Coordinates of C-alpha atoms in Angstrom, one line a residue:
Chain B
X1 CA 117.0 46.5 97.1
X2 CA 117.9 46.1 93.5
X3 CA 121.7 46.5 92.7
X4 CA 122.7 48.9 90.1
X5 CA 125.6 48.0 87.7
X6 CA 126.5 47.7 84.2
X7 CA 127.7 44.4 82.6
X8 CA 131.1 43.7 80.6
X9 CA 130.2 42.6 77.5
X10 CA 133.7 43.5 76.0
X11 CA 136.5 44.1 78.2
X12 CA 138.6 45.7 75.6
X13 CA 142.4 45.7 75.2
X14 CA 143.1 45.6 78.7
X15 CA 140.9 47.7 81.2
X16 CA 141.4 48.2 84.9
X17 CA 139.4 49.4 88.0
X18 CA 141.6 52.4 89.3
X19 CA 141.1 54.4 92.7
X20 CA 144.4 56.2 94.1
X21 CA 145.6 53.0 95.1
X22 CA 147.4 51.2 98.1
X23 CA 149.8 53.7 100.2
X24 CA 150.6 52.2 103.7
X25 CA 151.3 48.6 102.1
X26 CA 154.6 48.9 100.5
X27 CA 156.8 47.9 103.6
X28 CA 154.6 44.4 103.0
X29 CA 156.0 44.3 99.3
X30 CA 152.4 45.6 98.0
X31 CA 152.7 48.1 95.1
X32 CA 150.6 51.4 95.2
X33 CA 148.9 50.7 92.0
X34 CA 146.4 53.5 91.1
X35 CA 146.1 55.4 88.0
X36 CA 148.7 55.4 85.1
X37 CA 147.8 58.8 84.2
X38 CA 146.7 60.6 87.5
X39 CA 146.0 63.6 85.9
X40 CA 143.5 62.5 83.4
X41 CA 142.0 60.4 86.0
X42 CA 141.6 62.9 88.1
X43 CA 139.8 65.2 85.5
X44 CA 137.3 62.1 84.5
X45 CA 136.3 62.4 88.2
X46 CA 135.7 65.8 87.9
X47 CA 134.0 66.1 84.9
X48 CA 131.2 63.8 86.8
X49 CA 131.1 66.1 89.7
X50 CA 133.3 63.8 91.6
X51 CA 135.6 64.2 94.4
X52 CA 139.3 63.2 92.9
X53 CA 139.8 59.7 93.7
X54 CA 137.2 57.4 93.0
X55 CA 137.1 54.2 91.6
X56 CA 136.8 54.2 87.9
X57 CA 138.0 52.7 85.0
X58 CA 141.6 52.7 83.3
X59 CA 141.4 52.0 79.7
X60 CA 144.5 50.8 77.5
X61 CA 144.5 51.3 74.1
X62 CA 140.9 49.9 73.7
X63 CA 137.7 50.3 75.5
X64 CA 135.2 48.2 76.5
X65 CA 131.9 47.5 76.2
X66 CA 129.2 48.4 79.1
X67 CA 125.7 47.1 79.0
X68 CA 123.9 49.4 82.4
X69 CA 120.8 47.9 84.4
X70 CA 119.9 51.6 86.1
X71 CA 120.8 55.4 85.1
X72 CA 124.1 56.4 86.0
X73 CA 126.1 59.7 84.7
X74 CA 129.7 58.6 83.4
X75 CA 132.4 60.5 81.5
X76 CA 135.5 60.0 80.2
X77 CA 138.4 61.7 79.5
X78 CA 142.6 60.9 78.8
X79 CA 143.9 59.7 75.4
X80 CA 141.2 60.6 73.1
X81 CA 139.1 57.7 71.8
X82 CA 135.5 57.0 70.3
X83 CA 132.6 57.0 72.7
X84 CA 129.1 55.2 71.1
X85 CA 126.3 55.6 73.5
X86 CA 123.9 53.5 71.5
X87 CA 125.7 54.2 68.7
X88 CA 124.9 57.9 68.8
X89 CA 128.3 59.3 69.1
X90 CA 130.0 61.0 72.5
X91 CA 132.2 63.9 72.8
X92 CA 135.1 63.3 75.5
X93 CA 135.5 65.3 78.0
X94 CA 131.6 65.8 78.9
X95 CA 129.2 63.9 81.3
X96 CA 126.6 62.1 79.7
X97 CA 123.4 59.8 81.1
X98 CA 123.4 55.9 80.5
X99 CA 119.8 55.0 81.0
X100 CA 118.8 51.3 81.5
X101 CA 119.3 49.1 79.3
X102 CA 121.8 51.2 77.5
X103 CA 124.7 50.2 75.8
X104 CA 128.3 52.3 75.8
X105 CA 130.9 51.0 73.2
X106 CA 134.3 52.3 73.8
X107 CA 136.0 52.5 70.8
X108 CA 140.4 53.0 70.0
X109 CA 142.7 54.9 71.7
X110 CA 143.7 57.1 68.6
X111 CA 146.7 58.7 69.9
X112 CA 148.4 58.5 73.1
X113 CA 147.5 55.0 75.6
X114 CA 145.2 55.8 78.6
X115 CA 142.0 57.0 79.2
X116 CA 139.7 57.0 81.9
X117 CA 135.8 56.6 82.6
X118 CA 134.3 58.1 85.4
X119 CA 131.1 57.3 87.2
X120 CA 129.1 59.7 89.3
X121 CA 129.6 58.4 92.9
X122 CA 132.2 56.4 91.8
X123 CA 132.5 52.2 91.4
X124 CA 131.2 50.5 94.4
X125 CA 134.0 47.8 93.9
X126 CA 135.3 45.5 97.0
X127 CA 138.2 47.3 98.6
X128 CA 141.3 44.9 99.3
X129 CA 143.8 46.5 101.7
X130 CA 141.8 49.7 101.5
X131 CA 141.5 49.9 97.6
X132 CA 139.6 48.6 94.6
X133 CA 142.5 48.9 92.1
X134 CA 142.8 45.5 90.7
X135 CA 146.3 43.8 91.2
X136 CA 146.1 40.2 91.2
X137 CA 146.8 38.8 93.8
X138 CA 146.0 41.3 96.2
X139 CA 142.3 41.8 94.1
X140 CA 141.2 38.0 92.7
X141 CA 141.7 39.4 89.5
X142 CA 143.7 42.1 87.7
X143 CA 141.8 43.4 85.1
X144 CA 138.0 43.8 83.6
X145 CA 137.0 40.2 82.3
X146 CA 133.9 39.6 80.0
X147 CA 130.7 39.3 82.3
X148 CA 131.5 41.4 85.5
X149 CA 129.2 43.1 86.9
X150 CA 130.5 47.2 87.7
X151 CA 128.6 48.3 91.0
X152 CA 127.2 51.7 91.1
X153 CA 125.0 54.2 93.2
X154 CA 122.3 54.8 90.4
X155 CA 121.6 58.7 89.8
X156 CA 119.1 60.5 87.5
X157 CA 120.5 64.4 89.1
X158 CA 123.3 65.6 88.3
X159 CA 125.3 68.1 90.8
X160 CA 127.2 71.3 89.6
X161 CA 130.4 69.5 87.1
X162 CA 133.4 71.2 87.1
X163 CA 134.0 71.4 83.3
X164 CA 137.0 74.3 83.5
X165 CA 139.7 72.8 80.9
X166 CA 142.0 71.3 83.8
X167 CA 145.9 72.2 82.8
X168 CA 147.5 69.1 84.4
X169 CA 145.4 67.1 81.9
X170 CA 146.9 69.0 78.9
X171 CA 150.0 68.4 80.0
X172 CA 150.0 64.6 80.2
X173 CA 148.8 64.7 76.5
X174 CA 151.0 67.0 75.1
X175 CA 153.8 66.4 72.3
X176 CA 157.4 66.4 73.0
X177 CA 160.4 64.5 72.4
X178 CA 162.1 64.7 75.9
X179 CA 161.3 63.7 79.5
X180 CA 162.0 65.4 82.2
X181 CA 164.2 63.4 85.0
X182 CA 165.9 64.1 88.4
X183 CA 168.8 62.6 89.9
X184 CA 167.8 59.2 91.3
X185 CA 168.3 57.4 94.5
X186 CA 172.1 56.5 93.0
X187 CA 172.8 58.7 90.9
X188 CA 176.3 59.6 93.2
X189 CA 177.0 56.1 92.5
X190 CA 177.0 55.9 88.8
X191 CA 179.9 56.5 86.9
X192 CA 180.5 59.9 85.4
X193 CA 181.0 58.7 82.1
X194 CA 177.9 56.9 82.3
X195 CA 176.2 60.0 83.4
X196 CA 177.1 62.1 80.5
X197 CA 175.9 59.2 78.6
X198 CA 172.9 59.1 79.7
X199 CA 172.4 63.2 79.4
X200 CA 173.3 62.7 75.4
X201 CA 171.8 59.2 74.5
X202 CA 168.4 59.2 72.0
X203 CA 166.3 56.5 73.9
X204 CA 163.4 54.4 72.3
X205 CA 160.3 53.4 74.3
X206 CA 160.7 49.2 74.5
X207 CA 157.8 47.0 75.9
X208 CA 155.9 48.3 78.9
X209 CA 152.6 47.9 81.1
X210 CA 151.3 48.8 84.3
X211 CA 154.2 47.7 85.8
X212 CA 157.0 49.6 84.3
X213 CA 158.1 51.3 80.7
X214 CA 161.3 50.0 79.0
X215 CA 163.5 52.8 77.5
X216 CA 166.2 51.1 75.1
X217 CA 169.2 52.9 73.9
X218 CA 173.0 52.1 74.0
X219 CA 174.3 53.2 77.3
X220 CA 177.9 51.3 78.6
X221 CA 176.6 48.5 80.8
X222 CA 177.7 48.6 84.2
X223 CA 180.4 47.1 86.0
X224 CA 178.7 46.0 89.7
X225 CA 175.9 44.9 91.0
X226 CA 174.2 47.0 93.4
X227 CA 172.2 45.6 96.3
X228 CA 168.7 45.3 96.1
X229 CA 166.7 48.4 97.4
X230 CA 163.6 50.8 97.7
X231 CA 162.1 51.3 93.9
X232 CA 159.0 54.1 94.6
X233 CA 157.0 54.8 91.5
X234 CA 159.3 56.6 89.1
X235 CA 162.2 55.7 89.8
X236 CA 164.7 55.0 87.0
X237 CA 166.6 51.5 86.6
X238 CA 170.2 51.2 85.0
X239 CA 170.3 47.4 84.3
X240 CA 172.9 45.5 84.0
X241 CA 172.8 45.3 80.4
X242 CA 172.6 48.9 79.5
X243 CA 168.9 49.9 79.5
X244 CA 166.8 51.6 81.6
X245 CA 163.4 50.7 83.0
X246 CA 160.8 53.2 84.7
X247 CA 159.0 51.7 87.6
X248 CA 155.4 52.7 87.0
X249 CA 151.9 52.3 89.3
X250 CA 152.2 48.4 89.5
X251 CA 155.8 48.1 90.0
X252 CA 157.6 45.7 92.3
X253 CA 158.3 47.6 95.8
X254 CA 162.2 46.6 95.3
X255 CA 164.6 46.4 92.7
X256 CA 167.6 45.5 92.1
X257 CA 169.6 47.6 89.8
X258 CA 171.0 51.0 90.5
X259 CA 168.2 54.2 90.9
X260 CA 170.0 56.1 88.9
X261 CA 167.5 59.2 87.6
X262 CA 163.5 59.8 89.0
X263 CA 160.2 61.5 87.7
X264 CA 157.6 63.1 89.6
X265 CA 154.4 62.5 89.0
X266 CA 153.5 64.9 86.3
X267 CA 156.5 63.1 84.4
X268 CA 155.0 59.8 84.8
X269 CA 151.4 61.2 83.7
X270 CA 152.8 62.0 80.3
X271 CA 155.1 58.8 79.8
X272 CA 151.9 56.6 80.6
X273 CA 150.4 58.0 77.4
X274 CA 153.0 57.2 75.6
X275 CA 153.6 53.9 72.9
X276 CA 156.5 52.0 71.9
X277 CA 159.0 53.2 69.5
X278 CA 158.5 56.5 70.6
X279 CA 162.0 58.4 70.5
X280 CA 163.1 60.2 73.7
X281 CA 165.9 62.4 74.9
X282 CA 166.2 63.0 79.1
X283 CA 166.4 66.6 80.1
X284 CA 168.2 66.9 83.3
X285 CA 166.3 69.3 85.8
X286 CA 166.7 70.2 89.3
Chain V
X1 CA 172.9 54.9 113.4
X2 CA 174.8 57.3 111.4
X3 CA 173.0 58.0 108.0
X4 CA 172.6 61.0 105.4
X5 CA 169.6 62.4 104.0
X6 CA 168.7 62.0 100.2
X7 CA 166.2 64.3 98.9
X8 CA 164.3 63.0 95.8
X9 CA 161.5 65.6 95.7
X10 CA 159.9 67.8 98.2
X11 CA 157.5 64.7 99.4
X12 CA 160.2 61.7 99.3
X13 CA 163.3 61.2 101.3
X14 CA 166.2 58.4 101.5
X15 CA 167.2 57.9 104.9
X16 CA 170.7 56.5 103.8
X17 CA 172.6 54.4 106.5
X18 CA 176.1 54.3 106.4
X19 CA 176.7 51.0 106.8
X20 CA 173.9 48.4 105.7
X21 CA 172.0 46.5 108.8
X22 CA 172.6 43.2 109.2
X23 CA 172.4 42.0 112.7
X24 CA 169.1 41.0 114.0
X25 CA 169.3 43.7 116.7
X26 CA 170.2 46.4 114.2
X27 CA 167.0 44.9 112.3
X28 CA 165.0 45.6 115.3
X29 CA 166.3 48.9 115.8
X30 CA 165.4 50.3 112.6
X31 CA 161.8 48.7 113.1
X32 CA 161.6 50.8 116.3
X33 CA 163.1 54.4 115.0
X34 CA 160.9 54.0 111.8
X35 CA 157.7 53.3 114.0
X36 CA 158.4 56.1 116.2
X37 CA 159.2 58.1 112.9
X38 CA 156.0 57.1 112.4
X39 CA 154.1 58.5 115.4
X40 CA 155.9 61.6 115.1
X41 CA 155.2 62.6 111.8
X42 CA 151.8 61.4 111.3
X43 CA 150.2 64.2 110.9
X44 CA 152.2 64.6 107.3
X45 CA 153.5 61.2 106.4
X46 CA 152.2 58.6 104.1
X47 CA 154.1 55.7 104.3
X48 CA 157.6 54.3 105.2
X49 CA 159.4 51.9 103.1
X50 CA 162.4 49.6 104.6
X51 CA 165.7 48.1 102.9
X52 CA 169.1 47.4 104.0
X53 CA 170.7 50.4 103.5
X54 CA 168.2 52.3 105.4
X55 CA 164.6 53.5 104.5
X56 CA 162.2 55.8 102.3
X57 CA 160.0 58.3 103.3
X58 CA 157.1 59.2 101.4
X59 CA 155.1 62.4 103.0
X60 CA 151.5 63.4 101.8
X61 CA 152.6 67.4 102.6
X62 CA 155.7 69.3 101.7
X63 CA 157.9 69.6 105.4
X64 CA 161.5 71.9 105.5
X65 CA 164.5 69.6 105.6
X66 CA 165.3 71.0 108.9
X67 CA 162.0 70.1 110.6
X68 CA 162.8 66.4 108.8
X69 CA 166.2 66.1 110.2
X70 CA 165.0 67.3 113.3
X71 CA 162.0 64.4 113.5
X72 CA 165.2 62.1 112.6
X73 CA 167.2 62.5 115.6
X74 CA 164.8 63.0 118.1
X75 CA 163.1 59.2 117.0
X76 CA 166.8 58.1 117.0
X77 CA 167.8 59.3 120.2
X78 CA 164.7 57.9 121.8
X79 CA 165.2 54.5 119.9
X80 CA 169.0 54.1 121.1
X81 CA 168.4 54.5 124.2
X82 CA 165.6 51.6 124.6
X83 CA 167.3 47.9 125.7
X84 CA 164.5 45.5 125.2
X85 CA 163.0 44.7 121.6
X86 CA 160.7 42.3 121.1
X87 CA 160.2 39.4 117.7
X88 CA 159.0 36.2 117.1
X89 CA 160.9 33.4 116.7
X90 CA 158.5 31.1 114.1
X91 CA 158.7 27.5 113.3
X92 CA 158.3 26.8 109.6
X93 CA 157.3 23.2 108.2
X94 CA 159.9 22.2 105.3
X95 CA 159.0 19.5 102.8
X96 CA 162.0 18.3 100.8
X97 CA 159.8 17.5 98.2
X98 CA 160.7 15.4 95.1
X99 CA 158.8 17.3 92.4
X100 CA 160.7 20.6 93.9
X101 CA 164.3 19.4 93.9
X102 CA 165.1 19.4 90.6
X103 CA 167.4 22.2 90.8
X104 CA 169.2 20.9 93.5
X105 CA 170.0 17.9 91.1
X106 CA 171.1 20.2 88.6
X107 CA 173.2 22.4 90.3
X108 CA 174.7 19.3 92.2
X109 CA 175.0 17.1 88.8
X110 CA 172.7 14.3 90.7
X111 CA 175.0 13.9 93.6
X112 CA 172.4 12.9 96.3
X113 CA 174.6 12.6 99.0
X114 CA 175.7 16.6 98.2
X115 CA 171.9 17.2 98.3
X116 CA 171.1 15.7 101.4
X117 CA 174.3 17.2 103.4
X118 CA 173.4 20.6 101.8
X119 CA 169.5 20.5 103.0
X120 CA 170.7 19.1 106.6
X121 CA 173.1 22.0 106.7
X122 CA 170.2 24.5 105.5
X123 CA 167.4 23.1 107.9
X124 CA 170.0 23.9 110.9
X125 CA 170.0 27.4 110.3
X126 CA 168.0 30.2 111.7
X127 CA 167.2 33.1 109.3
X128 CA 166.3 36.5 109.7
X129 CA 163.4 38.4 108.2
X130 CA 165.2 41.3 106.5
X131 CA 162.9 43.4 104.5
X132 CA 159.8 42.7 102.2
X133 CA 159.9 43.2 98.3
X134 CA 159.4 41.9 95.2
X135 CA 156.1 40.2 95.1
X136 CA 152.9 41.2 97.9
X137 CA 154.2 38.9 101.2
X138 CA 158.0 38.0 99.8
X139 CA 160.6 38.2 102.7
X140 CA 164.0 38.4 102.2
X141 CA 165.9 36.3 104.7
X142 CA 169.5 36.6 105.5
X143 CA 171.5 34.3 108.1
X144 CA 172.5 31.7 105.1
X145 CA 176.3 30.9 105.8
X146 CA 178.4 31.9 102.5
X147 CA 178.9 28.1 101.9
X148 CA 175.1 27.8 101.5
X149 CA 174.7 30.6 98.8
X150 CA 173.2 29.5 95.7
X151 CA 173.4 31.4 92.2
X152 CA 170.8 32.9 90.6
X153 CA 169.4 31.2 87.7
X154 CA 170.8 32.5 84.4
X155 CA 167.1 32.1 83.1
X156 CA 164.3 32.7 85.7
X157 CA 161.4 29.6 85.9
X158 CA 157.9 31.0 84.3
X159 CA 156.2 29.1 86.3
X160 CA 158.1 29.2 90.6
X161 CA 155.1 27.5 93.0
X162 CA 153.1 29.3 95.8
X163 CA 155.4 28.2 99.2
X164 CA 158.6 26.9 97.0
X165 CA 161.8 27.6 99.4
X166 CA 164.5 29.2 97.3
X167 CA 167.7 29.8 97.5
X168 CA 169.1 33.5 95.8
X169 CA 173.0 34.5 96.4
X170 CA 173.2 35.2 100.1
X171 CA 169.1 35.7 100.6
X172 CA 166.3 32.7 101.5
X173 CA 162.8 33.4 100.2
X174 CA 159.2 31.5 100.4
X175 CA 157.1 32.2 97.1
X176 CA 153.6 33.8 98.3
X177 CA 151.8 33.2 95.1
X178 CA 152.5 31.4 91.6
X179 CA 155.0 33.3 90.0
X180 CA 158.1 33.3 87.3
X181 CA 161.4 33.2 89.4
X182 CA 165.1 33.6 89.0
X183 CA 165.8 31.4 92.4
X184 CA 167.1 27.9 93.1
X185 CA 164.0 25.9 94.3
X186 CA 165.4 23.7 97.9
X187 CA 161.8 22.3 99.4
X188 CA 158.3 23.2 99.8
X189 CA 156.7 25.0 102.9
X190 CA 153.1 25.0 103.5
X191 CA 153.1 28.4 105.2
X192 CA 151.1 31.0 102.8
X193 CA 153.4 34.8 103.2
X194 CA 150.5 36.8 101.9
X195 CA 146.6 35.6 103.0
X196 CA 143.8 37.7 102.5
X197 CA 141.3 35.8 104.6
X198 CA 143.5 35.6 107.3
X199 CA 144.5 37.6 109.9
X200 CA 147.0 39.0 110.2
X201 CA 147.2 39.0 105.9
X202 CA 151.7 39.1 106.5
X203 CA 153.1 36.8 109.0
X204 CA 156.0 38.4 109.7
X205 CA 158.1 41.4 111.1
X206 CA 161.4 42.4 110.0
X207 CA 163.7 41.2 113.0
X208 CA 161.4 38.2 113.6
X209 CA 163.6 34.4 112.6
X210 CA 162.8 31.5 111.5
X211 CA 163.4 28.3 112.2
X212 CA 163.0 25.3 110.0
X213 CA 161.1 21.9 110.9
X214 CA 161.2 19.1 108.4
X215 CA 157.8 17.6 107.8
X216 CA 156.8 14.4 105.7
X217 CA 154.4 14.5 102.5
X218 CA 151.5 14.3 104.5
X219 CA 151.8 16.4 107.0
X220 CA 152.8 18.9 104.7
X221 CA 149.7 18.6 102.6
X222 CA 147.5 18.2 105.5
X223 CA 148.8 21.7 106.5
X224 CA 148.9 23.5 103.1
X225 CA 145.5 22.9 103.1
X226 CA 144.1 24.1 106.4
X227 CA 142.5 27.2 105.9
X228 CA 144.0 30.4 107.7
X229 CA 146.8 28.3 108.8
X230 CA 149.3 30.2 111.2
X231 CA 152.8 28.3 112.2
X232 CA 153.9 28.1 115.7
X233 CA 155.6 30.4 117.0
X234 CA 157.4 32.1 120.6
X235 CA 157.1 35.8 121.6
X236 CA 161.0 36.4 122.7
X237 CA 162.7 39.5 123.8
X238 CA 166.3 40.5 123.0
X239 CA 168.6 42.6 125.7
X240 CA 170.9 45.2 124.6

């Protein structure tokens, strides 16, 4: 039987294959990995007629460029960017045929970082330790390179989409200067005058990646160093030098500065489209 | 084990201990409560993650805190009372390679004989596996006597190499891949953490020890080479 799959030609800024990740391998120092943006990525799949989860494509900043050997419906959705189907232009946000032979040029990220591309039935990617997001070295490599082949159940029908404007995906795109944070892990064990530094201070967003996003502003440094513990997705880092760093889907298992604030998921959905030098302030909720 | 409960959102606890575990039979302990934890939440847990000051609970379903703390001390209970815990006690190969000492030389300003009384003192010592973290397969391994602690480098190596033995403050660690590292580098071991042709993919068990077995040049090679290649090692029991 012929395989169906569409070939890398560009791999774009840097692109990822993203299920819901790994849970049940983080006691073996595994990350979860998954999607940056879950929301988003979970509309993509939608929009496609797609249960939630299935393997599709992350897209930083840049897309890549898809060349497809069979008909597959795909759709993407996330950060907005520009979609040329054969250089007719796509609208986000809508399923659309790629016939053989067919070529899909994903454009920039115009505002915001992440966007996703869905495929009806979802990648047919290798699953290591019961997923085909790519970590290396859990996956052999940890992002799209040029020439790889995307597997795919080729599909002419299309079943029922569910195109109702999703909320959680307006969320993780919408404008504000604040994030909203918890009390972390340590937050008992972090000096009051720290804490109402923290409540006050303007932070910037530093470097960042899969892994985790820097936020830099001038908070006292501590005084002790705190064993190393439990870092889930989220959680918010006081380093030893003042700063703060979110551990996001790829981020080590343990850490070893004190958890000092959290976000839940919908936090971390809206901070994964953001860039660096965007100013933030933390809004304390409860 | 007396603990408190964090809550960090309505799917994710901290099981805080009150004092951190540190002897192999507290180790084994914790294995046990978190596996029976484990059975009897299973309909609405995800996944459990383990440090030294007690563990994380992630839960795929909201539960009541009271039906939590309940789970808790029934698992505890039933874990206290058990006498008998079994681990493994491994055998790992140790290469004092030449290529891998170089931080040995530093720290010691090229004293050789300091070198070779610290690794005779190192390779006499059992260690414990701890708890698994940074990196996919890394081990934390305690049981290094204070006068063994190395610091951590003030600037980590880019480039730390897949089975390098390193030293970290108080904790031991193998390298499971090519990595950047903040470690002192003592030896080479030809035993691969994380494998994924191999089964099982992680060698080892919090609770288990290991023991270390110097090995020349070849032999070390001749190992690091073999394909699925598993360490001896001896089933063993400990009595409460």
């Amino acid at each position: 039987m012929k395989k169906s799959y569409c070939k890398v030609i560009e791999s774009g800024f840097y692109t990822s294959i993203q299920d819901c990740g790994r849970p049940g391998w983080r006691s073996k120092g595994v990350p979860l990995s998954g999607p940056m943006d879950r929301a988003s990525f979970n509309f993509a799949n939608r929009i496609v007629g797609n249960v939630p989860a299935l393997a599709s494509l992350e897209i930083t900043l840049s897309g890549p460029t898809l060349l497809f050997n069979d008909p597959v419906w795909v759709a993407a959705s996330g950060a907005p960017l520009s979609l040329f189907h054969n250089d007719k232009e796509q609208p986000m946000g809508l399923p659309f045929l790629c016939d053989l032979g067919d070529l899909l040029r994903i454009g920039k990220i115009e505002k915001g970082a992440r966007a996703y591309l869905s495929f009806l039935g979802g990648l047919q990617c290798r699953k290591y330790l019961g997923s085909a997001s790519q970590f290396a070295p859990i996956t052999p490599s940890g992002r799209l390179e040029k020439g790889d082949q995307l597997p795919f159940v080729s599909s002419l029908s299309f079943p029922d989409p569910l195109l109702a404007k999703n909320q959680e995906e307006a969320d993780s795109l919408e404008e504000r200067k604040f994030l909203r944070v918890r009390p972390g892990i340590d937050w008992d064990q972090c000096p009051l005058k720290l804490q109402s530094e923290l409540k006050k201070t303007q932070f910037v967003i530093g470097s960042n990646n899969r892994m985790g996003y820097r936020l830099e502003g001038s908070v006292s440094a501590l005084d002790f160093q705190p064993l190393s513990g439990v870092i889930p997705p989220g959680t918010i880092q006081l380093t030893t030098a003042g700063g703060l760093t979110v551990a996001m889907a790829d981020g080590q298992v343990t850490g070893g500065y004190l958890r000092v604030l959290s976000l839940d998921q919908q936090e971390m959905n809206f901070l994964a489209q953001q860039t660096t030098g965007t100013p933030f302030k933390l809004h304390f909720v409860e | 084990m007396r603990y408190t409960l964090h809550f960090s959102n309505a799917k994710q606890y901290f099981v805080h201990l009150e004092t951190p575990v540190d002897r192999q039979e507290q180790m084994l302990q914790l294995q046990a409560w978190v596996l029976a934890l484990k059975d009897s939440l299973s309909k609405v847990l995800n996944e459990t993650i383990t440090e030294p000051r007690g563990f994380l609970i992630l839960l795929n379903k909201e539960v009541t805190d009271d039906d939590l703390k309940t789970a808790l001390e029934k698992t505890w209970a039933a874990t206290a009372q058990r006498s008998v815990f079994s681990y493994k006690k491994w055998e790992f190969p140790f290469y004092k390679s030449a290529e891998t000492s170089h931080d040995l030389e530093d720290y010691f300003k090229g004293d050789t004989q300091a070198i070779a009384a610290y690794w005779e003192a190192f390779l006499s010592h059992i260690l414990k596996v701890q708890f698994y973290g940074f990196q996919p397969g890394f081990v934390y391994l305690q049981g290094l006597p204070s006068s063994l602690h190395l610091p951590r480098k003030e600037k980590p190596a880019l480039e730390v190499p897949v089975g390098a033995v390193a030293v970290g403050e108080r904790y031991v660690g193998i390298y499971p891949q090519n990595s950047p590292g903040g470690w002192q580098i003592i030896g080479l071991s030809p035993v691969s953490l994380f494998d994924r042709n191999r089964k099982p993919i992680f060698l080892l068990e919090p609770g288990d020890t290991i023991q270390w077995k110097e090995v020349d040049a070849h032999t070390y090679k001749k190992l690091k080479t073999k394909p699925r290649y598993i360490p001896n090692y001896q089933d063993e029991k400990i009595v409460l």
